[in-house]
Amino acid sequence: MNKLISIDDLTIDQINDIVKIAKIYKDGKLIPTFNLNPVIGIMFFEPSTRTNYSFQTAIHKLGFKFIEYNHDNSSSKKGESLQDTISTFECYCDLIIIRHPDKNIFNDIVFSKPVINAGNGPEEHPTQALLDLFTILDSKDLSDNLKISFVGDIICSRTIHSLIKLLEKYNNHYTDTNYTYNFVGYTELLDKHLEKILNTKIYPDIRSHDLNNLIEFQPDIIYTTRIQKERRHFNQHTNIIIDNDFLDKMPEDTILMHPLPRNNEIHTSCDKNPRSVYYEQMKNGVYIRMAIIYKLLIMD
Ligand code: CP
C-alpha cells in the first residue's frame, strides 16, 4: 500500500489492518516505528480544522516530523506550477498529505512519493470515511443488515461518497447482508448521481426533503452533512434541521454522525444526546490517521 487516494485503493484486509492499528493507538499502546524518522509534507489548498490538525497531532504522537505548505507564501505566487510545487515538497518529504479543490488532481499531477488524499473537491475524503467506519464499529456490526440514512448535501459531500463506497465494500464482502440506504436531501440529479456510486437496495422514498421519512425508516445510522456552499454555484435553502426532540424519536441505538464542521443542520440541543457520536468521530480522527501513516510508511 503506497497511496490512499480513493476508498477503491483499499482491500478489506487493508481496512481491517488500519482499524486494528487505530484501536491499539486508541487504547494508549505504542507500536515500534523501527527508528524511522520520516518527514511528512502537509499541503492544504483548502481550509480545514479537523483533518489538518488531527494529522498534525497524529504525526506528533508517532514521533515523526512534518512541514506544512503555505500557499500565500510560496513560489506559486511567482508562477510556479502545481506539479513543480508538489515535486519540490517530494524532495523534502517521505509522504505527502494533500487537500485540493480540484477533483482531478490525482489524475493531473504525478506523485513520486506515497500520498494521502485529505479531500479532493467534491469527489472523496477516504481518511474521513475510515474514521467514520472506526466510529460505527463502536456500536454496530457490519455483518448485520444495516439501515443508513444520509441527510443533507448528498451530491457535493465527499465524505458521503467515500463512506458509501466503504460500506458497500462490506455489504459485498458479507454475502448474507443487504444494507438499505435512505436519502433525505437536495435532490436535483440525485438519482443519476446515486446510480454511479451505489448498486444496492435503496429505501423507496429517496427523493424526500422531509426528515419525517426517517421515523418510518428507523435507521441504525443517520449521517448528516452541511450544504457545501464552496462547491455550489447557487444558493441552497436549508430547512433540514435535526434537533433533540426529533432525535429522541429515533431508536435508542441509532447513532447520529456528522463529519463536521456543521452549520445549522444539527441543533446544539443534540450534543448531549447519547445517540450523537460526532465528537467521538473527531477524536477517532487522530487514531485512524496514525494508523494510516503507520500502514503507508512502516507496515507495507
Ligand atoms: N471533516 C472535515 O474534513 O473537517 P475539516 O474540513 O475541518 O478538515
Short mmCIF file of C-alpha atoms and ligand atoms in Angstrom, two decimals:
data_model
loop_
_atom_site.label_atom_id
_atom_site.label_comp_id
_atom_site.label_asym_id
_atom_site.label_seq_id
_atom_site.Cartn_x
_atom_site.Cartn_y
_atom_site.Cartn_z
CA MET A 1 0.00 0.00 0.00
CA ASN A 2 1.75 3.22 -1.11
CA LYS A 3 -1.17 5.60 -1.55
CA LEU A 4 -4.63 6.37 -0.23
CA ILE A 5 -6.40 8.41 -2.89
CA SER A 6 -9.76 6.64 -3.00
CA ILE A 7 -11.57 4.01 -0.96
CA ASP A 8 -11.23 1.99 -4.19
CA ASP A 9 -7.48 1.69 -3.40
CA LEU A 10 -8.18 -0.42 -0.30
CA THR A 11 -8.86 -4.12 0.19
CA ILE A 12 -10.96 -5.35 3.10
CA ASP A 13 -7.76 -6.79 4.67
CA GLN A 14 -6.05 -3.41 4.47
CA ILE A 15 -9.07 -1.65 6.00
CA ASN A 16 -9.19 -4.22 8.80
CA ASP A 17 -5.45 -3.67 9.43
CA ILE A 18 -5.96 0.10 9.69
CA VAL A 19 -8.88 -0.33 12.11
CA LYS A 20 -6.85 -2.81 14.23
CA ILE A 21 -3.85 -0.45 14.44
CA ALA A 22 -6.09 2.52 15.26
CA LYS A 23 -7.63 0.52 18.13
CA ILE A 24 -4.14 -0.20 19.54
CA TYR A 25 -3.32 3.52 19.44
CA LYS A 26 -6.70 4.45 20.96
CA ASP A 27 -6.01 2.01 23.82
CA GLY A 28 -2.86 4.03 24.54
CA LYS A 29 -0.38 1.42 23.36
CA LEU A 30 2.62 2.10 21.13
CA ILE A 31 3.82 0.16 18.12
CA PRO A 32 7.58 0.16 17.27
CA THR A 33 8.48 2.52 14.45
CA PHE A 34 11.95 0.94 13.99
CA ASN A 35 13.88 4.21 14.44
CA LEU A 36 12.36 5.60 11.28
CA ASN A 37 12.40 9.36 11.26
CA PRO A 38 10.25 10.42 8.31
CA VAL A 39 9.34 13.98 7.41
CA ILE A 40 5.72 14.30 6.24
CA GLY A 41 4.54 17.11 3.94
CA ILE A 42 1.13 18.61 4.73
CA MET A 43 -0.21 20.51 1.72
CA PHE A 44 -3.67 22.02 2.17
CA PHE A 45 -5.07 24.16 -0.64
CA GLU A 46 -8.48 24.40 1.08
CA PRO A 47 -9.42 25.36 4.66
CA SER A 48 -9.51 22.63 7.29
CA THR A 49 -9.60 22.33 11.06
CA ARG A 50 -10.14 18.65 11.83
CA THR A 51 -8.25 16.91 9.04
CA ASN A 52 -5.19 19.18 9.11
CA TYR A 53 -4.79 19.36 12.88
CA SER A 54 -5.65 15.72 13.55
CA PHE A 55 -2.97 14.73 11.02
CA GLN A 56 -0.52 17.06 12.79
CA THR A 57 -1.47 15.52 16.15
CA ALA A 58 -1.15 12.01 14.70
CA ILE A 59 2.35 12.81 13.39
CA HIS A 60 3.42 14.24 16.78
CA LYS A 61 2.09 11.16 18.59
CA LEU A 62 4.01 8.88 16.21
CA GLY A 63 7.19 10.85 16.99
CA PHE A 64 7.60 11.91 13.35
CA LYS A 65 8.10 15.37 11.87
CA PHE A 66 6.15 17.43 9.33
CA ILE A 67 6.48 20.54 7.21
CA GLU A 68 3.36 22.49 6.27
CA TYR A 69 2.81 24.16 2.90
CA ASN A 70 1.72 27.81 2.98
CA HIS A 71 0.18 28.72 -0.37
CA ASP A 72 0.22 32.51 0.22
CA ASN A 73 3.91 32.49 0.97
CA SER A 74 5.10 30.01 -1.66
CA SER A 75 6.72 30.32 -5.07
CA SER A 76 3.33 29.57 -6.65
CA LYS A 77 2.98 33.36 -6.26
CA LYS A 78 5.91 33.68 -8.74
CA GLY A 79 4.09 31.50 -11.25
CA GLU A 80 5.40 28.06 -10.27
CA SER A 81 3.14 25.23 -11.46
CA LEU A 82 1.32 22.95 -9.03
CA GLN A 83 3.32 19.98 -10.36
CA ASP A 84 6.63 21.74 -9.63
CA THR A 85 5.42 22.83 -6.18
CA ILE A 86 4.45 19.25 -5.26
CA SER A 87 7.63 17.80 -6.79
CA THR A 88 9.61 20.26 -4.64
CA PHE A 89 7.87 19.07 -1.47
CA GLU A 90 8.59 15.49 -2.53
CA CYS A 91 12.33 16.33 -2.46
CA TYR A 92 11.99 17.09 1.28
CA CYS A 93 9.33 14.61 2.42
CA ASP A 94 8.72 10.86 2.66
CA LEU A 95 4.92 11.17 2.45
CA ILE A 96 2.58 13.87 1.15
CA ILE A 97 -0.85 14.60 2.65
CA ILE A 98 -2.81 16.82 0.30
CA ARG A 99 -6.22 18.52 0.20
CA HIS A 100 -7.15 20.29 -3.02
CA PRO A 101 -10.39 21.70 -4.52
CA ASP A 102 -9.77 20.02 -7.90
CA LYS A 103 -11.32 16.54 -8.08
CA ASN A 104 -8.89 15.63 -10.91
CA ILE A 105 -5.72 16.46 -9.01
CA PHE A 106 -4.61 12.83 -8.73
CA ASN A 107 -5.03 12.34 -12.49
CA ASP A 108 -3.35 15.61 -13.43
CA ILE A 109 -0.35 15.53 -11.06
CA VAL A 110 2.37 12.85 -10.94
CA PHE A 111 3.29 11.86 -7.38
CA SER A 112 6.58 10.04 -6.82
CA LYS A 113 6.19 9.57 -3.03
CA PRO A 114 3.38 7.92 -1.02
CA VAL A 115 0.35 10.20 -0.94
CA ILE A 116 -2.79 10.55 1.18
CA ASN A 117 -5.89 12.29 -0.16
CA ALA A 118 -7.20 14.62 2.55
CA GLY A 119 -10.14 15.63 0.31
CA ASN A 120 -10.26 16.32 -3.46
CA GLY A 121 -13.08 18.70 -4.32
CA PRO A 122 -16.49 17.02 -4.16
CA GLU A 123 -15.01 13.60 -5.02
CA GLU A 124 -13.61 11.71 -2.00
CA HIS A 125 -12.35 12.01 1.57
CA PRO A 126 -11.10 8.48 2.32
CA THR A 127 -9.46 9.16 5.72
CA GLN A 128 -12.77 10.64 6.95
CA ALA A 129 -14.61 7.51 5.77
CA LEU A 130 -12.15 5.32 7.68
CA LEU A 131 -12.61 7.28 10.90
CA ASP A 132 -16.38 7.15 10.32
CA LEU A 133 -16.15 3.38 9.99
CA PHE A 134 -13.99 3.16 13.13
CA THR A 135 -16.71 5.10 15.00
CA ILE A 136 -19.53 2.96 13.58
CA LEU A 137 -17.72 -0.17 14.77
CA ASP A 138 -18.03 1.03 18.40
CA SER A 139 -21.72 0.13 18.34
CA LYS A 140 -22.60 -1.66 15.07
CA ASP A 141 -21.75 -4.99 13.48
CA LEU A 142 -21.05 -4.71 9.76
CA SER A 143 -22.34 -8.23 9.18
CA ASP A 144 -25.86 -7.10 10.23
CA ASN A 145 -28.43 -5.74 7.77
CA LEU A 146 -27.70 -2.09 8.49
CA LYS A 147 -30.09 0.74 7.63
CA ILE A 148 -28.32 4.00 6.89
CA SER A 149 -29.84 7.45 6.28
CA PHE A 150 -27.77 10.10 4.54
CA VAL A 151 -29.14 13.58 5.20
CA GLY A 152 -28.06 16.86 3.60
CA ASP A 153 -25.88 17.71 0.64
CA ILE A 154 -25.51 14.24 -0.84
CA ILE A 155 -24.24 15.28 -4.27
CA CYS A 156 -21.43 17.61 -3.15
CA SER A 157 -20.36 15.77 0.02
CA ARG A 158 -17.08 13.91 -0.49
CA THR A 159 -17.41 12.36 2.97
CA ILE A 160 -20.70 10.70 1.95
CA HIS A 161 -19.22 9.46 -1.34
CA SER A 162 -16.27 7.80 0.40
CA LEU A 163 -18.38 6.35 3.22
CA ILE A 164 -20.89 4.79 0.79
CA LYS A 165 -18.00 3.18 -1.11
CA LEU A 166 -16.59 1.84 2.15
CA LEU A 167 -19.91 0.48 3.42
CA GLU A 168 -20.55 -1.11 0.04
CA LYS A 169 -17.23 -2.96 0.30
CA TYR A 170 -18.50 -4.64 3.49
CA ASN A 171 -22.00 -5.12 2.08
CA ASN A 172 -20.44 -7.10 -0.78
CA HIS A 173 -17.93 -8.85 1.48
CA TYR A 174 -20.58 -10.37 3.76
CA THR A 175 -22.68 -12.43 1.39
CA ASP A 176 -25.68 -12.59 3.76
CA THR A 177 -26.02 -8.84 4.31
CA ASN A 178 -28.11 -6.35 2.43
CA TYR A 179 -27.68 -2.79 3.66
CA THR A 180 -30.57 -0.42 2.96
CA TYR A 181 -29.94 3.25 2.24
CA ASN A 182 -32.26 6.19 2.56
CA PHE A 183 -31.50 9.71 1.36
CA VAL A 184 -33.05 12.92 2.60
CA GLY A 185 -31.62 15.91 0.86
CA TYR A 186 -31.38 18.21 -2.04
CA THR A 187 -32.39 16.05 -4.86
CA GLU A 188 -31.58 17.63 -8.19
CA LEU A 189 -29.71 14.99 -10.20
CA LEU A 190 -29.71 12.72 -7.15
CA ASP A 191 -30.97 9.57 -8.88
CA LYS A 192 -28.38 9.79 -11.62
CA HIS A 193 -25.66 10.57 -9.13
CA LEU A 194 -26.53 7.61 -6.91
CA GLU A 195 -26.61 5.22 -9.84
CA LYS A 196 -22.91 5.88 -10.29
CA ILE A 197 -21.89 5.16 -6.71
CA LEU A 198 -24.46 2.74 -5.37
CA ASN A 199 -25.85 -0.51 -6.65
CA THR A 200 -27.62 -1.84 -3.60
CA LYS A 201 -31.08 -1.61 -2.08
CA ILE A 202 -32.46 1.90 -1.66
CA TYR A 203 -35.41 2.65 0.57
CA PRO A 204 -38.13 3.75 -1.87
CA ASP A 205 -38.59 7.39 -0.93
CA ILE A 206 -35.09 8.54 -1.79
CA ARG A 207 -36.17 11.92 -3.10
CA SER A 208 -37.55 13.19 0.16
CA HIS A 209 -36.81 16.59 1.63
CA ASP A 210 -38.69 15.52 4.72
CA LEU A 211 -36.93 14.27 7.83
CA ASN A 212 -40.11 12.51 8.94
CA ASN A 213 -39.19 9.92 6.38
CA LEU A 214 -36.66 8.67 8.98
CA ILE A 215 -39.36 7.96 11.57
CA GLU A 216 -40.74 5.19 9.40
CA PHE A 217 -37.30 4.04 8.21
CA GLN A 218 -35.85 3.66 11.76
CA PRO A 219 -32.20 3.89 10.71
CA ASP A 220 -29.26 2.38 12.58
CA ILE A 221 -27.11 5.29 11.41
CA ILE A 222 -28.00 8.88 10.47
CA TYR A 223 -25.15 10.59 8.63
CA THR A 224 -25.70 14.32 8.17
CA THR A 225 -23.69 16.95 6.26
CA ARG A 226 -23.83 20.69 5.82
CA ILE A 227 -24.57 22.36 2.48
CA GLN A 228 -21.19 22.52 0.73
CA LYS A 229 -21.52 26.21 -0.18
CA GLU A 230 -17.97 26.39 -1.51
CA ARG A 231 -18.84 23.81 -4.19
CA ARG A 232 -22.29 25.07 -5.14
CA HIS A 233 -22.83 27.83 -7.64
CA PHE A 234 -26.34 28.66 -6.45
CA ASN A 235 -27.94 29.45 -3.12
CA GLN A 236 -29.43 26.39 -1.50
CA HIS A 237 -32.08 26.97 1.12
CA THR A 238 -31.64 24.58 4.03
CA ASN A 239 -34.56 23.65 6.20
CA ILE A 240 -33.44 20.16 7.18
CA ILE A 241 -32.53 20.55 10.84
CA ILE A 242 -32.20 17.72 13.36
CA ASP A 243 -33.00 18.82 16.90
CA ASN A 244 -33.14 16.87 20.13
CA ASP A 245 -36.93 16.33 20.01
CA PHE A 246 -36.57 14.73 16.60
CA LEU A 247 -33.55 12.67 17.66
CA ASP A 248 -35.48 11.28 20.62
CA LYS A 249 -37.99 9.79 18.13
CA MET A 250 -35.25 7.55 16.75
CA PRO A 251 -34.48 4.10 18.20
CA GLU A 252 -32.24 4.21 21.28
CA ASP A 253 -29.35 2.58 19.47
CA THR A 254 -29.47 4.85 16.40
CA ILE A 255 -26.26 6.84 16.07
CA LEU A 256 -26.16 10.40 14.72
CA MET A 257 -22.98 11.18 12.76
CA HIS A 258 -21.60 14.31 11.09
CA PRO A 259 -18.11 14.82 9.62
CA LEU A 260 -18.26 18.47 10.84
CA PRO A 261 -17.97 21.41 10.52
CA ARG A 262 -21.71 21.92 10.96
CA ASN A 263 -23.79 24.96 10.14
CA ASN A 264 -27.33 24.64 11.48
CA GLU A 265 -28.28 21.12 10.33
CA ILE A 266 -27.71 19.59 13.78
CA HIS A 267 -29.04 21.75 16.59
CA THR A 268 -26.73 22.04 19.61
CA SER A 269 -29.55 20.55 21.74
CA CYS A 270 -28.47 17.18 20.27
CA ASP A 271 -24.90 17.42 21.56
CA LYS A 272 -25.52 15.62 24.85
CA ASN A 273 -27.94 13.06 23.40
CA PRO A 274 -26.30 9.62 23.79
CA ARG A 275 -27.08 8.93 20.12
CA SER A 276 -24.75 11.75 18.99
CA VAL A 277 -21.26 10.49 18.12
CA TYR A 278 -19.82 13.40 16.11
CA TYR A 279 -17.39 14.42 18.86
CA GLU A 280 -16.20 10.82 19.03
CA GLN A 281 -15.64 10.91 15.25
CA MET A 282 -13.33 13.92 15.73
CA LYS A 283 -11.33 12.14 18.43
CA ASN A 284 -11.07 8.97 16.36
CA GLY A 285 -9.57 11.01 13.50
CA VAL A 286 -6.24 11.11 15.31
CA TYR A 287 -6.00 7.32 15.86
CA ILE A 288 -7.15 6.36 12.38
CA ARG A 289 -4.70 8.85 10.80
CA MET A 290 -1.86 7.48 12.97
CA ALA A 291 -2.80 4.03 11.66
CA ILE A 292 -2.92 5.15 8.02
CA ILE A 293 0.54 6.76 8.27
CA TYR A 294 1.89 3.65 10.01
CA LYS A 295 0.42 1.40 7.32
CA LEU A 296 1.86 3.50 4.47
CA LEU A 297 5.34 4.15 5.86
CA ILE A 298 6.10 1.13 8.00
CA MET A 299 3.83 -1.86 7.51
CA ASP A 300 3.97 -2.18 3.73
N1 CP B 1 -14.41 16.64 8.37
C1 CP B 1 -13.52 17.51 7.81
O1 CP B 1 -12.92 17.24 6.75
O2 CP B 1 -13.33 18.66 8.52
P1 CP B 1 -12.28 19.80 8.17
O3 CP B 1 -12.73 20.42 6.85
O4 CP B 1 -12.31 20.74 9.32
O5 CP B 1 -10.93 19.14 7.96
#
